[in-house]
Amino acid sequence: MLLPVSIIYQNTKCMKYNEIKVSVVIPVYNTEKYVRQAVESVMYQSLKELEIIVVDDGSTDKSLSIVEKLGDTDKRIQIYTQANQGQSIARNRGISHAHGEYIYFMDSDDLLEEDALELCYHKCKEEKLDFVFFDALVFFENTPTLNYKHTEKLEDKIYTGQEALEIQLQNKEYTPSVCLHFIHRNVIEKHNLSFYPEIVHEDQLFTTLLYLQSTKAACIKRTFFHRRMRKDSTMTSKFAMRNIKGYLVVTEEILSFRRQTTEDKNKEIIDLYLSQMLDAAMWQAHSLKLPERIKLARLCLQKYKKYVS
């Protein structure tokens, strides 16, 4: 159960870096109505050995002051500020300040079940996993609307990242949101994983590369993450050319990885992934203006005919 926001704050002592089990990275941009609940859902996790890294991405509302007040009550909260540069750069900055053995990426308008990080941490430690993933519930004004269930066809066992990704793709259940993944920091560093700047759909690239390069992954069949659907967010904004730009950047980066990999299985999985992603993206493009649709049709015929049906 999610803890009520009325719980009295406990001033947590500063921990030494080697005591930090999980670094939670939270980019913040103009979410004053929701950021308190989001950060509190991390503060009150049953796993206490956390650092909470908040990167304010040039908010123009009261988001920063709200987080600063929370920081006064909990010394695990670190706050960094920057001019508005987008979620990717904010997350990358958070990674650069992380000291935990594991990293979890949280959005500033969402919520996390109170035992999520503890269960993920223990499963990763006990089974020596690169990452673990779980399910989500999407809600609007506290009313459940949709389940993100991408663990349904998976067993309670250890997979390679390739195997886990392929099963999800074959069952059309792949959900690349990074907020549904709890990741060993060494894996991020080893493979130089970061979020591509100045695009939307950056999770599509980060998470897919995580799967393709990980040797040990598993799922927890629990709904830990509560995603808030709100007006004018990235999730609910009208589909536009910026969405296409993001998908095309992801496509080119994934194709670059495909050219470099020597594993035939990786190439097969990438082809399946790109077919599903680009088909879905181009279907959504029906809402664009006619000249934009014509331009996209030509591009697909020239470069992506293999992936777009």
Short mmCIF file of C-alpha atoms in Angstrom, two decimals:
data_model
loop_
_atom_site.label_atom_id
_atom_site.label_comp_id
_atom_site.label_asym_id
_atom_site.label_seq_id
_atom_site.Cartn_x
_atom_site.Cartn_y
_atom_site.Cartn_z
CA MET A 1 0.00 0.00 0.00
CA LEU A 2 1.10 3.57 -0.62
CA LEU A 3 1.83 5.46 2.58
CA PRO A 4 -0.38 8.49 3.35
CA VAL A 5 1.30 11.84 2.85
CA SER A 6 0.30 12.96 6.33
CA ILE A 7 3.00 10.87 8.06
CA ILE A 8 5.29 13.03 10.21
CA TYR A 9 8.73 13.45 8.70
CA GLN A 10 11.71 11.77 10.31
CA ASN A 11 15.00 13.61 9.95
CA THR A 12 17.32 10.96 8.54
CA LYS A 13 21.04 11.18 9.27
CA CYS A 14 23.49 11.51 6.42
CA MET A 15 24.90 8.17 5.34
CA LYS A 16 28.37 7.35 4.15
CA TYR A 17 28.59 6.62 0.43
CA ASN A 18 29.35 2.93 1.01
CA GLU A 19 26.12 2.58 3.02
CA ILE A 20 23.88 3.72 0.16
CA LYS A 21 22.09 0.77 -1.41
CA VAL A 22 19.95 2.62 -3.95
CA SER A 23 20.18 6.00 -5.67
CA VAL A 24 16.78 7.31 -6.75
CA VAL A 25 17.06 9.90 -9.54
CA ILE A 26 14.11 12.28 -9.89
CA PRO A 27 14.11 14.98 -12.61
CA VAL A 28 11.67 17.78 -11.78
CA TYR A 29 10.07 20.31 -14.08
CA ASN A 30 6.97 22.31 -13.11
CA THR A 31 5.16 19.61 -11.16
CA GLU A 32 4.31 21.62 -8.05
CA LYS A 33 0.93 19.88 -7.66
CA TYR A 34 2.47 16.42 -7.53
CA VAL A 35 6.16 16.55 -6.62
CA ARG A 36 5.61 16.36 -2.86
CA GLN A 37 3.72 13.08 -3.14
CA ALA A 38 6.25 11.68 -5.58
CA VAL A 39 9.26 12.42 -3.39
CA GLU A 40 7.45 11.31 -0.24
CA SER A 41 6.66 7.95 -1.82
CA VAL A 42 10.45 7.48 -2.03
CA MET A 43 11.21 8.98 1.39
CA TYR A 44 8.90 6.47 3.08
CA GLN A 45 10.23 3.38 1.36
CA SER A 46 10.74 0.40 3.67
CA LEU A 47 14.36 0.35 2.42
CA LYS A 48 16.00 3.26 4.23
CA GLU A 49 19.56 3.19 2.87
CA LEU A 50 18.74 5.50 -0.02
CA GLU A 51 19.92 8.72 -1.55
CA ILE A 52 17.27 10.76 -3.30
CA ILE A 53 18.81 12.80 -6.11
CA VAL A 54 16.47 15.55 -7.30
CA VAL A 55 17.49 17.51 -10.39
CA ASP A 56 15.33 20.58 -10.93
CA ASP A 57 15.32 21.26 -14.65
CA GLY A 58 14.65 24.99 -14.56
CA SER A 59 11.17 24.89 -13.00
CA THR A 60 9.27 28.17 -13.10
CA ASP A 61 6.66 27.18 -10.52
CA LYS A 62 7.06 26.24 -6.82
CA SER A 63 8.47 22.76 -7.46
CA LEU A 64 11.99 23.61 -6.28
CA SER A 65 10.89 25.27 -3.04
CA ILE A 66 8.66 22.28 -2.22
CA VAL A 67 11.58 19.89 -2.67
CA GLU A 68 13.88 22.14 -0.66
CA LYS A 69 11.45 22.01 2.28
CA LEU A 70 11.40 18.22 2.04
CA GLY A 71 15.20 18.29 1.99
CA ASP A 72 15.20 20.15 5.29
CA THR A 73 13.45 17.16 6.88
CA ASP A 74 15.40 14.36 5.23
CA LYS A 75 19.15 14.61 4.70
CA ARG A 76 19.09 11.81 2.12
CA ILE A 77 17.69 14.31 -0.37
CA GLN A 78 20.27 15.97 -2.63
CA ILE A 79 19.08 18.82 -4.82
CA TYR A 80 20.74 20.03 -8.02
CA THR A 81 19.48 22.79 -10.27
CA GLN A 82 20.05 23.59 -13.91
CA ALA A 83 18.59 25.68 -16.71
CA ASN A 84 15.83 23.85 -18.56
CA GLN A 85 17.53 21.25 -20.77
CA GLY A 86 15.07 18.38 -20.76
CA GLN A 87 14.53 15.18 -18.84
CA SER A 88 17.39 13.26 -20.47
CA ILE A 89 20.07 15.72 -19.37
CA ALA A 90 18.53 15.95 -15.90
CA ARG A 91 18.62 12.17 -15.53
CA ASN A 92 22.19 11.99 -16.82
CA ARG A 93 23.21 14.56 -14.25
CA GLY A 94 21.52 12.47 -11.58
CA ILE A 95 23.51 9.42 -12.69
CA SER A 96 26.74 11.40 -12.38
CA HIS A 97 25.99 12.09 -8.70
CA ALA A 98 24.82 8.57 -7.82
CA HIS A 99 26.69 6.51 -5.22
CA GLY A 100 24.23 3.65 -4.66
CA GLU A 101 24.85 0.09 -5.74
CA TYR A 102 21.63 0.29 -7.73
CA ILE A 103 19.82 3.11 -9.52
CA TYR A 104 16.10 3.69 -9.86
CA PHE A 105 14.64 6.44 -12.05
CA MET A 106 11.47 8.05 -10.70
CA ASP A 107 9.31 10.73 -12.34
CA SER A 108 8.21 13.72 -10.30
CA ASP A 109 4.46 13.24 -10.73
CA ASP A 110 4.24 9.50 -10.09
CA LEU A 111 4.08 7.21 -7.06
CA LEU A 112 5.90 4.12 -5.83
CA GLU A 113 4.66 1.33 -3.56
CA GLU A 114 6.38 1.46 -0.18
CA ASP A 115 8.14 -1.93 -0.40
CA ALA A 116 9.18 -1.62 -4.07
CA LEU A 117 12.83 -0.73 -3.62
CA GLU A 118 13.41 -3.19 -0.79
CA LEU A 119 12.02 -6.14 -2.75
CA CYS A 120 13.89 -5.15 -5.90
CA TYR A 121 17.13 -4.70 -3.97
CA HIS A 122 16.96 -8.08 -2.25
CA LYS A 123 16.04 -9.92 -5.44
CA CYS A 124 18.93 -8.33 -7.33
CA LYS A 125 21.39 -9.06 -4.52
CA GLU A 126 20.28 -12.64 -3.92
CA GLU A 127 20.24 -13.58 -7.62
CA LYS A 128 23.12 -11.30 -8.70
CA LEU A 129 20.99 -9.60 -11.35
CA ASP A 130 21.88 -6.79 -13.72
CA PHE A 131 18.35 -5.48 -13.35
CA VAL A 132 14.84 -6.41 -12.31
CA PHE A 133 11.57 -5.13 -13.77
CA PHE A 134 7.95 -4.99 -12.66
CA ASP A 135 4.47 -3.78 -13.58
CA ALA A 136 2.67 -0.45 -13.34
CA LEU A 137 -0.78 1.04 -12.94
CA VAL A 138 -1.75 4.14 -14.89
CA PHE A 139 -4.20 6.45 -13.15
CA PHE A 140 -5.95 9.75 -13.77
CA GLU A 141 -7.21 11.72 -10.77
CA ASN A 142 -6.86 8.64 -8.54
CA THR A 143 -8.96 6.46 -10.88
CA PRO A 144 -7.18 3.38 -12.30
CA THR A 145 -7.31 3.40 -16.09
CA LEU A 146 -4.74 0.94 -17.43
CA ASN A 147 -2.30 -1.74 -16.31
CA TYR A 148 1.23 -1.95 -17.70
CA LYS A 149 1.71 -5.71 -17.38
CA HIS A 150 4.88 -6.82 -19.13
CA THR A 151 5.66 -9.68 -16.74
CA GLU A 152 2.61 -11.81 -17.49
CA LYS A 153 4.25 -14.26 -19.91
CA LEU A 154 7.49 -14.51 -17.96
CA GLU A 155 8.38 -17.10 -15.34
CA ASP A 156 9.96 -16.51 -11.95
CA LYS A 157 13.47 -17.29 -13.15
CA ILE A 158 16.64 -15.64 -14.38
CA TYR A 159 16.76 -14.68 -18.06
CA THR A 160 19.36 -13.04 -20.19
CA GLY A 161 18.29 -9.55 -21.16
CA GLN A 162 17.88 -10.78 -24.73
CA GLU A 163 15.54 -13.58 -23.65
CA ALA A 164 13.40 -11.31 -21.48
CA LEU A 165 13.11 -8.71 -24.25
CA GLU A 166 12.25 -11.27 -26.93
CA ILE A 167 9.46 -12.82 -24.85
CA GLN A 168 7.93 -9.41 -24.19
CA LEU A 169 8.15 -8.42 -27.86
CA GLN A 170 6.70 -11.71 -29.07
CA ASN A 171 3.71 -11.19 -26.78
CA LYS A 172 3.54 -7.46 -27.59
CA GLU A 173 3.98 -6.60 -23.91
CA TYR A 174 7.26 -4.69 -24.02
CA THR A 175 7.03 -1.49 -21.98
CA PRO A 176 10.33 0.42 -22.20
CA SER A 177 9.58 2.93 -19.43
CA VAL A 178 12.76 3.16 -17.37
CA CYS A 179 10.60 3.69 -14.27
CA LEU A 180 9.69 -0.01 -14.41
CA HIS A 181 13.33 -1.10 -14.11
CA PHE A 182 15.68 -1.30 -11.12
CA ILE A 183 19.26 -1.37 -12.40
CA HIS A 184 22.71 -2.19 -11.07
CA ARG A 185 24.84 0.95 -11.35
CA ASN A 186 27.82 -1.07 -12.61
CA VAL A 187 25.77 -2.15 -15.64
CA ILE A 188 25.02 1.46 -16.52
CA GLU A 189 28.69 2.36 -16.19
CA LYS A 190 30.01 -0.75 -17.97
CA HIS A 191 27.89 -0.16 -21.07
CA ASN A 192 28.04 3.63 -20.88
CA LEU A 193 24.26 3.87 -20.82
CA SER A 194 22.82 7.37 -20.79
CA PHE A 195 19.70 9.17 -21.96
CA TYR A 196 19.85 10.70 -25.43
CA PRO A 197 19.42 14.49 -25.02
CA GLU A 198 16.75 16.74 -26.49
CA ILE A 199 14.32 14.07 -27.67
CA VAL A 200 11.14 12.49 -26.36
CA HIS A 201 10.86 8.68 -26.17
CA GLU A 202 14.40 8.52 -24.79
CA ASP A 203 13.40 5.51 -22.67
CA GLN A 204 12.93 3.49 -25.84
CA LEU A 205 16.66 3.70 -26.51
CA PHE A 206 18.02 3.45 -22.96
CA THR A 207 15.93 0.48 -21.89
CA THR A 208 16.30 -1.50 -25.11
CA LEU A 209 20.09 -1.19 -24.98
CA LEU A 210 19.93 -2.25 -21.32
CA TYR A 211 18.15 -5.49 -22.26
CA LEU A 212 20.39 -6.23 -25.24
CA GLN A 213 23.57 -5.95 -23.15
CA SER A 214 22.54 -7.56 -19.87
CA THR A 215 23.31 -11.15 -18.95
CA LYS A 216 21.04 -11.63 -15.90
CA ALA A 217 17.55 -10.17 -15.53
CA ALA A 218 14.33 -11.16 -13.81
CA CYS A 219 10.88 -9.81 -13.08
CA ILE A 220 8.78 -9.31 -9.99
CA LYS A 221 5.11 -9.85 -10.74
CA ARG A 222 3.93 -6.87 -8.72
CA THR A 223 2.50 -3.48 -9.60
CA PHE A 224 5.06 -1.25 -7.89
CA PHE A 225 4.79 1.89 -10.02
CA HIS A 226 1.78 4.21 -10.29
CA ARG A 227 1.97 6.42 -13.39
CA ARG A 228 -0.09 9.59 -13.30
CA MET A 229 -1.76 10.63 -16.55
CA ARG A 230 -2.24 14.39 -16.54
CA LYS A 231 -3.07 17.05 -19.06
CA ASP A 232 -0.14 18.51 -21.05
CA SER A 233 2.38 15.90 -19.95
CA THR A 234 4.65 14.12 -22.44
CA MET A 235 2.35 11.09 -22.24
CA THR A 236 -0.82 13.02 -23.10
CA SER A 237 0.45 15.73 -25.45
CA LYS A 238 -0.82 15.61 -29.02
CA PHE A 239 1.34 13.50 -31.33
CA ALA A 240 3.60 15.81 -33.36
CA MET A 241 6.79 15.88 -35.41
CA ARG A 242 8.85 16.00 -32.20
CA ASN A 243 7.54 12.50 -31.46
CA ILE A 244 8.63 11.33 -34.92
CA LYS A 245 12.04 12.94 -34.42
CA GLY A 246 12.45 11.02 -31.17
CA TYR A 247 11.47 7.70 -32.72
CA LEU A 248 13.79 8.24 -35.68
CA VAL A 249 16.74 9.09 -33.43
CA VAL A 250 16.06 5.93 -31.44
CA THR A 251 15.88 3.95 -34.68
CA GLU A 252 19.21 5.24 -35.96
CA GLU A 253 20.95 4.60 -32.63
CA ILE A 254 19.55 1.07 -32.44
CA LEU A 255 20.58 0.40 -36.04
CA SER A 256 24.07 1.65 -35.20
CA PHE A 257 24.20 -0.86 -32.34
CA ARG A 258 22.93 -3.57 -34.72
CA ARG A 259 25.78 -2.90 -37.14
CA GLN A 260 28.32 -3.24 -34.33
CA THR A 261 26.97 -6.40 -32.72
CA THR A 262 28.27 -9.77 -33.85
CA GLU A 263 25.42 -11.74 -32.29
CA ASP A 264 22.79 -12.94 -34.77
CA LYS A 265 20.26 -13.25 -31.94
CA ASN A 266 20.70 -9.59 -31.08
CA LYS A 267 20.06 -8.68 -34.71
CA GLU A 268 16.86 -10.76 -34.80
CA ILE A 269 15.55 -9.13 -31.63
CA ILE A 270 16.43 -5.65 -32.89
CA ASP A 271 14.55 -6.30 -36.14
CA LEU A 272 11.48 -7.42 -34.19
CA TYR A 273 11.71 -4.41 -31.88
CA LEU A 274 12.09 -1.87 -34.70
CA SER A 275 9.22 -3.42 -36.64
CA GLN A 276 6.89 -2.98 -33.68
CA MET A 277 8.12 0.45 -32.64
CA LEU A 278 8.21 2.04 -36.09
CA ASP A 279 4.90 0.51 -37.16
CA ALA A 280 3.24 1.98 -34.07
CA ALA A 281 4.94 5.36 -34.55
CA MET A 282 3.97 5.63 -38.20
CA TRP A 283 0.40 4.65 -37.41
CA GLN A 284 0.22 7.52 -34.92
CA ALA A 285 1.56 9.83 -37.63
CA HIS A 286 -1.85 9.72 -39.36
CA SER A 287 -2.70 12.78 -37.24
CA LEU A 288 0.07 14.89 -38.79
CA LYS A 289 -0.44 17.34 -41.64
CA LEU A 290 -0.43 15.96 -45.17
CA PRO A 291 2.99 17.37 -46.20
CA GLU A 292 4.55 15.83 -43.07
CA ARG A 293 2.92 12.46 -43.80
CA ILE A 294 4.17 12.51 -47.38
CA LYS A 295 7.70 13.30 -46.19
CA LEU A 296 7.55 10.43 -43.70
CA ALA A 297 6.21 8.01 -46.30
CA ARG A 298 9.15 8.79 -48.58
CA LEU A 299 11.60 8.36 -45.71
CA CYS A 300 10.14 4.97 -44.80
CA LEU A 301 10.32 3.77 -48.40
CA GLN A 302 13.93 4.91 -48.69
CA LYS A 303 15.35 3.80 -45.31
CA TYR A 304 12.92 1.76 -43.22
CA LYS A 305 10.88 -0.32 -45.66
CA LYS A 306 12.03 -3.46 -43.84
CA TYR A 307 10.39 -2.31 -40.61
CA VAL A 308 7.24 -0.42 -41.63
CA SER A 309 4.26 -2.34 -42.97
#
